[in-house]
């Protein structure tokens, strides 16, 4: 038996007790939302309404954050940057953008105890090494969500589209946290536990690589990608993406991937992609963690991805202006 196995067993038993305590004795989970923007505020309100103890950790120094969801008559007040809230946290839900992750977690590293579960929820890939290196003893999880949220002003958020959330472990300790599926389901269903979250992230990455840069550069809604004009380009793009995610371990044919991409294009036809919105508002995009990540993995596997590369360069050029 490996030396760490008895410890792991104890950890599993504790996690099970923790889960039972939660569900049978109606204890609430203490949750800190790190980066309460559009998606973080949506989860904060929904988790609080499900009976959990939620506080926030934003960049502002205000002790309290007031917010509400459009269409709901009640507004919510959350403690912000509460050291006590952080000390007693069971779960940190990190909802910053991919490129903000290290800057948001770094100042908290010395304050986080090693039992606190860190659940990261951002688009794109490429933050795993940072998390594993800097939080080696914490249960680490990743969630990918297709719920839509938009900040209407400083305190109001609109839930723009119902989606689904996939959740899974990034490390061994994270495997004991499947009970979070129920915690998140209470707030915003459906939530599905993934045995291999890496595969879900690769599929989401593939869809984002196909849709986001094209919609941002052509100033179009997602649905406009279904016009014949974009078909040849989209086909070449998907071919490149498919070869890279296959090499990364997600077995999917080009036809099947094209079907997934087209389904998202149709179901989000009226939406502007997040990259489109970032470019339109002259904000930094998540291109480094979407197409940029794909390029890095393509280089590693020695796969040529010229179309993705050219879209990446064009977005970077706009960002640099
Ligand atoms: N919105 C959606 O519909 C949606 C759907 C699915 C996935 N996502 C993904 O979810 C992630 C977040 O998206 P979003 O739309 O919610 O973005 P957002 O509104 O910009 O939220 C990010 C929040 O993180 C805060 N933040 C940045 N650095 C921080 C730090 N060092 N400490 C504390 N807080 C910090 C930002 O604060 P400031 O306001 O001060 O910058 C902002 O409030 C992205 O990866 C996005 O792609 C979004």
Short mmCIF file of C-alpha atoms and ligand atoms in Angstrom, two decimals:
data_model
loop_
_atom_site.label_atom_id
_atom_site.label_comp_id
_atom_site.label_asym_id
_atom_site.label_seq_id
_atom_site.Cartn_x
_atom_site.Cartn_y
_atom_site.Cartn_z
CA UNK A 1 0.00 0.00 0.00
CA UNK A 2 1.40 3.44 -0.93
CA UNK A 3 2.23 5.58 2.17
CA UNK A 4 -0.44 8.16 1.35
CA UNK A 5 -3.27 5.61 0.94
CA UNK A 6 -4.37 5.34 4.63
CA UNK A 7 -4.51 9.15 4.75
CA UNK A 8 -6.58 9.19 1.58
CA UNK A 9 -9.00 6.66 3.09
CA UNK A 10 -9.44 8.83 6.19
CA UNK A 11 -10.02 11.80 3.93
CA UNK A 12 -12.71 9.88 2.00
CA UNK A 13 -14.46 8.90 5.24
CA UNK A 14 -14.36 12.51 6.49
CA UNK A 15 -15.73 13.74 3.17
CA UNK A 16 -18.57 11.21 3.41
CA UNK A 17 -19.37 12.32 6.99
CA UNK A 18 -19.28 15.91 5.82
CA UNK A 19 -21.70 15.12 2.98
CA UNK A 20 -24.05 13.25 5.34
CA UNK A 21 -23.90 16.08 7.86
CA UNK A 22 -24.89 18.43 5.06
CA UNK A 23 -27.81 16.49 3.74
CA UNK A 24 -29.23 14.76 6.79
CA UNK A 25 -28.82 17.41 9.46
CA UNK A 26 -29.57 20.29 7.11
CA UNK A 27 -26.29 22.05 7.70
CA UNK A 28 -25.50 24.73 5.18
CA UNK A 29 -22.22 24.89 3.30
CA UNK A 30 -20.06 27.94 3.97
CA UNK A 31 -19.21 29.31 0.55
CA UNK A 32 -17.00 32.19 -0.54
CA UNK A 33 -17.47 33.41 -4.10
CA UNK A 34 -14.10 34.69 -5.32
CA UNK A 35 -14.74 37.11 -8.21
CA UNK A 36 -18.43 37.98 -7.94
CA UNK A 37 -19.00 39.24 -11.48
CA UNK A 38 -21.89 38.15 -13.70
CA UNK A 39 -21.66 34.37 -13.27
CA UNK A 40 -20.37 34.58 -9.67
CA UNK A 41 -23.27 36.76 -8.57
CA UNK A 42 -25.77 34.43 -10.25
CA UNK A 43 -24.36 31.48 -8.29
CA UNK A 44 -24.08 33.53 -5.08
CA UNK A 45 -27.75 34.48 -5.13
CA UNK A 46 -28.94 31.00 -6.13
CA UNK A 47 -26.75 29.25 -3.52
CA UNK A 48 -27.92 31.67 -0.81
CA UNK A 49 -31.54 31.07 -1.83
CA UNK A 50 -30.85 27.33 -1.52
CA UNK A 51 -29.95 27.93 2.13
CA UNK A 52 -26.15 28.04 2.07
CA UNK A 53 -24.00 30.62 3.87
CA UNK A 54 -22.54 32.68 1.08
CA UNK A 55 -20.08 35.54 1.26
CA UNK A 56 -18.07 37.23 -1.46
CA UNK A 57 -14.48 38.17 -2.08
CA UNK A 58 -14.31 40.93 -4.65
CA UNK A 59 -11.64 43.47 -5.52
CA UNK A 60 -13.55 46.31 -3.85
CA UNK A 61 -12.96 47.06 -0.18
CA UNK A 62 -16.66 47.41 0.67
CA UNK A 63 -17.73 45.29 3.67
CA UNK A 64 -21.03 44.44 2.02
CA UNK A 65 -22.17 43.78 -1.52
CA UNK A 66 -25.82 44.34 -2.41
CA UNK A 67 -27.15 42.59 -5.46
CA UNK A 68 -30.23 41.16 -7.07
CA UNK A 69 -31.28 39.05 -10.01
CA UNK A 70 -33.45 40.71 -12.62
CA UNK A 71 -37.04 39.53 -12.24
CA UNK A 72 -36.72 38.74 -8.52
CA UNK A 73 -38.28 41.10 -5.99
CA UNK A 74 -35.82 40.35 -3.18
CA UNK A 75 -32.34 41.77 -3.10
CA UNK A 76 -29.41 40.19 -1.26
CA UNK A 77 -26.64 41.56 0.88
CA UNK A 78 -23.43 39.55 1.15
CA UNK A 79 -20.42 40.12 3.41
CA UNK A 80 -17.38 40.98 1.33
CA UNK A 81 -13.73 40.16 2.07
CA UNK A 82 -14.65 38.71 5.45
CA UNK A 83 -11.56 37.07 6.96
CA UNK A 84 -13.89 35.10 9.25
CA UNK A 85 -15.92 33.94 6.26
CA UNK A 86 -12.71 32.75 4.60
CA UNK A 87 -11.51 31.03 7.77
CA UNK A 88 -14.75 29.06 8.10
CA UNK A 89 -15.22 28.42 4.40
CA UNK A 90 -15.97 24.86 3.26
CA UNK A 91 -15.89 25.87 -0.39
CA UNK A 92 -14.31 28.65 -2.44
CA UNK A 93 -16.07 29.07 -5.75
CA UNK A 94 -13.69 30.90 -8.09
CA UNK A 95 -15.58 32.76 -10.82
CA UNK A 96 -12.94 35.14 -12.15
CA UNK A 97 -11.89 35.01 -15.79
CA UNK A 98 -9.12 32.58 -16.68
CA UNK A 99 -6.46 35.30 -16.96
CA UNK A 100 -7.49 36.74 -13.57
CA UNK A 101 -7.18 33.46 -11.68
CA UNK A 102 -3.63 33.64 -10.34
CA UNK A 103 -4.02 37.30 -9.36
CA UNK A 104 -7.20 36.50 -7.45
CA UNK A 105 -5.95 33.38 -5.65
CA UNK A 106 -2.38 34.55 -4.86
CA UNK A 107 -3.32 36.97 -2.03
CA UNK A 108 -5.49 34.30 -0.40
CA UNK A 109 -2.97 31.44 -0.44
CA UNK A 110 -1.72 32.06 3.10
CA UNK A 111 -5.29 32.40 4.41
CA UNK A 112 -6.77 29.20 2.95
CA UNK A 113 -6.71 26.08 5.12
CA UNK A 114 -5.89 22.87 3.29
CA UNK A 115 -9.37 21.36 3.78
CA UNK A 116 -11.17 24.09 1.90
CA UNK A 117 -12.51 22.87 -1.42
CA UNK A 118 -11.48 25.07 -4.33
CA UNK A 119 -13.92 24.91 -7.24
CA UNK A 120 -12.91 26.84 -10.34
CA UNK A 121 -15.46 27.86 -12.96
CA UNK A 122 -14.08 29.69 -15.98
CA UNK A 123 -14.02 29.31 -19.73
CA UNK A 124 -10.87 28.03 -21.36
CA UNK A 125 -8.05 25.84 -20.10
CA UNK A 126 -4.51 26.32 -18.88
CA UNK A 127 -4.83 27.17 -15.18
CA UNK A 128 -4.50 23.61 -13.88
CA UNK A 129 -0.73 23.77 -13.31
CA UNK A 130 -1.09 26.96 -11.28
CA UNK A 131 -3.80 25.39 -9.10
CA UNK A 132 -1.96 22.12 -8.54
CA UNK A 133 1.34 23.88 -7.80
CA UNK A 134 -0.11 26.45 -5.42
CA UNK A 135 -2.86 24.47 -3.71
CA UNK A 136 -1.24 21.02 -3.56
CA UNK A 137 -3.14 19.90 -0.45
CA UNK A 138 -6.62 21.22 -1.22
CA UNK A 139 -9.44 19.32 -2.90
CA UNK A 140 -9.49 20.89 -6.38
CA UNK A 141 -12.46 20.80 -8.74
CA UNK A 142 -13.45 22.39 -12.00
CA UNK A 143 -16.92 23.17 -13.30
CA UNK A 144 -17.99 24.27 -16.72
CA UNK A 145 -21.37 25.92 -17.06
CA UNK A 146 -23.53 26.97 -19.99
CA UNK A 147 -25.80 29.19 -17.88
CA UNK A 148 -25.68 32.75 -19.11
CA UNK A 149 -25.39 35.83 -16.90
CA UNK A 150 -24.90 39.51 -17.57
CA UNK A 151 -24.21 42.43 -15.25
CA UNK A 152 -26.83 45.10 -15.93
CA UNK A 153 -25.19 47.60 -13.57
CA UNK A 154 -23.14 47.58 -10.37
CA UNK A 155 -25.63 45.45 -8.47
CA UNK A 156 -28.11 43.85 -10.88
CA UNK A 157 -27.47 40.66 -12.78
CA UNK A 158 -29.61 39.09 -15.47
CA UNK A 159 -29.80 35.32 -15.83
CA UNK A 160 -29.71 35.43 -19.62
CA UNK A 161 -30.04 31.74 -20.40
CA UNK A 162 -30.66 28.46 -18.65
CA UNK A 163 -27.89 25.95 -19.14
CA UNK A 164 -26.22 23.02 -17.48
CA UNK A 165 -23.16 22.57 -15.33
CA UNK A 166 -20.59 19.80 -15.41
CA UNK A 167 -18.41 19.23 -12.40
CA UNK A 168 -15.41 17.03 -11.73
CA UNK A 169 -12.23 16.56 -9.77
CA UNK A 170 -8.84 17.95 -10.72
CA UNK A 171 -6.91 15.99 -8.10
CA UNK A 172 -7.22 12.95 -5.84
CA UNK A 173 -8.78 14.87 -2.93
CA UNK A 174 -11.29 16.42 -5.29
CA UNK A 175 -12.65 12.94 -6.04
CA UNK A 176 -14.20 12.94 -2.56
CA UNK A 177 -16.30 15.98 -3.33
CA UNK A 178 -18.95 14.49 -5.61
CA UNK A 179 -21.52 15.58 -2.98
CA UNK A 180 -21.07 19.12 -4.33
CA UNK A 181 -23.17 18.02 -7.30
CA UNK A 182 -26.19 18.12 -4.97
CA UNK A 183 -25.17 21.42 -3.40
CA UNK A 184 -24.94 23.05 -6.82
CA UNK A 185 -28.08 21.29 -8.06
CA UNK A 186 -30.06 22.89 -5.20
CA UNK A 187 -28.99 26.24 -6.63
CA UNK A 188 -28.98 25.89 -10.42
CA UNK A 189 -29.89 22.56 -11.95
CA UNK A 190 -28.93 20.51 -13.83
CA UNK A 191 -25.49 19.65 -12.52
CA UNK A 192 -23.73 16.49 -13.61
CA UNK A 193 -20.69 14.87 -12.01
CA UNK A 194 -18.00 13.94 -14.56
CA UNK A 195 -15.57 11.08 -13.97
CA UNK A 196 -13.24 12.80 -16.44
CA UNK A 197 -13.72 16.57 -16.29
CA UNK A 198 -10.72 16.97 -18.60
CA UNK A 199 -12.81 15.54 -21.45
CA UNK A 200 -15.72 17.94 -20.74
CA UNK A 201 -13.28 20.84 -20.68
CA UNK A 202 -11.71 19.78 -23.98
CA UNK A 203 -15.13 19.58 -25.63
CA UNK A 204 -16.09 23.01 -24.30
CA UNK A 205 -12.68 24.34 -25.43
CA UNK A 206 -13.31 22.94 -28.91
CA UNK A 207 -16.68 24.69 -29.15
CA UNK A 208 -15.22 27.95 -27.84
CA UNK A 209 -12.30 27.76 -30.32
CA UNK A 210 -14.77 27.30 -33.19
CA UNK A 211 -17.30 29.97 -32.23
CA UNK A 212 -15.66 32.70 -30.15
CA UNK A 213 -12.89 34.14 -32.36
CA UNK A 214 -15.00 33.98 -35.54
CA UNK A 215 -17.96 35.78 -33.98
CA UNK A 216 -15.71 38.37 -32.33
CA UNK A 217 -13.74 39.14 -35.51
CA UNK A 218 -16.79 39.27 -37.78
CA UNK A 219 -18.97 41.16 -35.29
CA UNK A 220 -21.77 38.63 -35.55
CA UNK A 221 -24.14 36.70 -33.28
CA UNK A 222 -23.46 32.98 -32.81
CA UNK A 223 -26.36 32.03 -35.07
CA UNK A 224 -24.87 33.84 -38.07
CA UNK A 225 -22.13 31.20 -38.18
CA UNK A 226 -24.70 28.78 -39.62
CA UNK A 227 -24.80 30.73 -42.89
CA UNK A 228 -23.18 29.07 -45.92
CA UNK A 229 -20.59 31.83 -46.05
CA UNK A 230 -18.82 30.53 -42.92
CA UNK A 231 -19.20 26.82 -43.71
CA UNK A 232 -15.80 26.16 -45.40
CA UNK A 233 -13.85 28.11 -42.78
CA UNK A 234 -15.72 26.49 -39.91
CA UNK A 235 -15.07 23.07 -41.43
CA UNK A 236 -11.31 23.65 -41.65
CA UNK A 237 -11.28 25.12 -38.16
CA UNK A 238 -13.11 22.12 -36.71
CA UNK A 239 -10.77 19.74 -38.53
CA UNK A 240 -7.74 21.36 -36.85
CA UNK A 241 -9.41 21.50 -33.44
CA UNK A 242 -10.53 17.90 -33.69
CA UNK A 243 -7.01 16.64 -34.36
CA UNK A 244 -5.67 18.46 -31.30
CA UNK A 245 -8.37 17.31 -28.88
CA UNK A 246 -8.00 13.74 -30.20
CA UNK A 247 -4.29 13.93 -29.44
CA UNK A 248 -5.21 15.21 -25.96
CA UNK A 249 -7.22 12.06 -25.33
CA UNK A 250 -10.80 13.00 -26.23
CA UNK A 251 -11.83 10.58 -28.95
CA UNK A 252 -14.36 12.26 -31.23
CA UNK A 253 -14.76 12.30 -35.01
CA UNK A 254 -14.75 15.52 -37.01
CA UNK A 255 -18.41 14.91 -37.96
CA UNK A 256 -19.43 14.42 -34.33
CA UNK A 257 -17.55 17.55 -33.27
CA UNK A 258 -19.15 19.54 -36.10
CA UNK A 259 -22.56 18.36 -34.83
CA UNK A 260 -21.76 19.55 -31.29
CA UNK A 261 -20.56 22.93 -32.58
CA UNK A 262 -23.63 23.35 -34.82
CA UNK A 263 -25.94 22.45 -31.94
CA UNK A 264 -24.40 25.22 -29.82
CA UNK A 265 -24.57 27.67 -32.75
CA UNK A 266 -28.29 26.92 -33.10
CA UNK A 267 -29.17 26.87 -29.40
CA UNK A 268 -27.34 30.17 -28.77
CA UNK A 269 -28.20 31.74 -32.13
CA UNK A 270 -29.34 35.06 -30.62
CA UNK A 271 -26.35 35.43 -28.29
CA UNK A 272 -23.11 37.27 -28.73
CA UNK A 273 -20.19 35.10 -27.58
CA UNK A 274 -18.21 36.23 -24.53
CA UNK A 275 -15.24 37.02 -26.79
CA UNK A 276 -17.45 39.14 -29.01
CA UNK A 277 -18.65 41.05 -25.94
CA UNK A 278 -15.12 41.49 -24.61
CA UNK A 279 -13.88 42.87 -27.96
CA UNK A 280 -16.96 45.09 -28.30
CA UNK A 281 -16.32 46.56 -24.82
CA UNK A 282 -12.56 46.80 -25.41
CA UNK A 283 -11.86 44.36 -22.58
CA UNK A 284 -9.14 41.71 -22.49
CA UNK A 285 -10.50 38.44 -23.91
CA UNK A 286 -9.86 34.87 -22.77
CA UNK A 287 -8.17 34.02 -26.12
CA UNK A 288 -4.92 32.96 -24.39
CA UNK A 289 -6.84 30.26 -22.52
CA UNK A 290 -9.05 29.25 -25.46
CA UNK A 291 -7.31 29.30 -28.86
CA UNK A 292 -3.99 30.05 -27.15
CA UNK A 293 -4.28 26.84 -25.12
CA UNK A 294 -5.18 24.88 -28.26
CA UNK A 295 -2.09 26.28 -30.04
CA UNK A 296 0.16 25.25 -27.14
CA UNK A 297 -1.20 21.70 -27.17
CA UNK A 298 -1.01 21.58 -31.00
CA UNK A 299 2.66 22.55 -30.82
CA UNK A 300 3.26 19.87 -28.19
CA UNK A 301 1.71 17.21 -30.46
CA UNK A 302 3.32 18.66 -33.59
CA UNK A 303 -0.03 19.35 -35.28
CA UNK A 304 -0.34 22.23 -37.73
CA UNK A 305 -3.23 24.58 -36.90
CA UNK A 306 -2.79 27.56 -39.27
CA UNK A 307 -6.44 28.69 -39.24
CA UNK A 308 -6.60 28.77 -35.45
CA UNK A 309 -3.22 30.49 -35.39
CA UNK A 310 -4.39 33.23 -37.73
CA UNK A 311 -7.57 33.85 -35.67
CA UNK A 312 -5.44 33.99 -32.52
CA UNK A 313 -3.08 36.55 -34.06
CA UNK A 314 -6.00 38.72 -35.20
CA UNK A 315 -7.62 38.77 -31.75
CA UNK A 316 -4.26 39.53 -30.10
CA UNK A 317 -3.72 42.39 -32.54
CA UNK A 318 -7.08 43.93 -31.59
CA UNK A 319 -6.36 43.41 -27.88
CA UNK A 320 -2.99 45.12 -28.29
CA UNK A 321 -4.47 48.31 -29.75
N1 LIG B 1 -21.22 35.43 -17.91
C1 LIG B 1 -21.57 34.28 -18.46
O1 LIG B 1 -22.67 34.13 -18.99
C2 LIG B 1 -20.65 33.11 -18.40
C3 LIG B 1 -21.15 31.83 -18.74
C4 LIG B 1 -20.32 30.74 -18.67
C5 LIG B 1 -19.00 30.91 -18.32
N2 LIG B 1 -18.53 32.15 -18.02
C6 LIG B 1 -17.13 32.26 -17.66
O2 LIG B 1 -17.07 32.62 -16.28
C7 LIG B 1 -15.93 33.44 -16.05
C8 LIG B 1 -16.41 34.75 -15.43
O3 LIG B 1 -17.22 35.41 -16.38
P1 LIG B 1 -18.13 36.66 -16.01
O4 LIG B 1 -18.94 36.93 -17.20
O5 LIG B 1 -18.78 36.44 -14.71
O6 LIG B 1 -17.00 37.78 -15.89
P2 LIG B 1 -17.02 39.09 -14.98
O7 LIG B 1 -18.40 39.61 -14.88
O8 LIG B 1 -15.95 39.97 -15.48
O9 LIG B 1 -16.62 38.51 -13.55
C9 LIG B 1 -15.30 38.35 -13.10
C10 LIG B 1 -15.26 38.98 -11.75
O10 LIG B 1 -14.01 38.68 -11.15
C11 LIG B 1 -13.58 39.84 -10.47
N3 LIG B 1 -12.15 39.81 -10.22
C12 LIG B 1 -11.15 39.97 -11.10
N4 LIG B 1 -9.95 39.92 -10.47
C13 LIG B 1 -10.23 39.73 -9.17
C14 LIG B 1 -9.43 39.61 -8.00
N5 LIG B 1 -8.10 39.70 -8.05
N6 LIG B 1 -10.04 39.43 -6.81
C15 LIG B 1 -11.38 39.36 -6.72
N7 LIG B 1 -12.21 39.47 -7.79
C16 LIG B 1 -11.63 39.65 -8.99
C17 LIG B 1 -13.97 40.96 -11.41
O11 LIG B 1 -13.92 42.16 -10.69
P3 LIG B 1 -13.83 43.59 -11.42
O12 LIG B 1 -15.25 43.87 -11.80
O13 LIG B 1 -13.29 44.45 -10.36
O14 LIG B 1 -12.94 43.41 -12.61
C18 LIG B 1 -15.36 40.51 -11.80
O15 LIG B 1 -16.32 40.95 -10.86
C19 LIG B 1 -15.28 33.63 -17.42
O16 LIG B 1 -14.30 32.65 -17.60
C20 LIG B 1 -16.41 33.38 -18.39
O17 LIG B 1 -15.96 32.97 -19.67
C21 LIG B 1 -19.32 33.24 -18.05
#
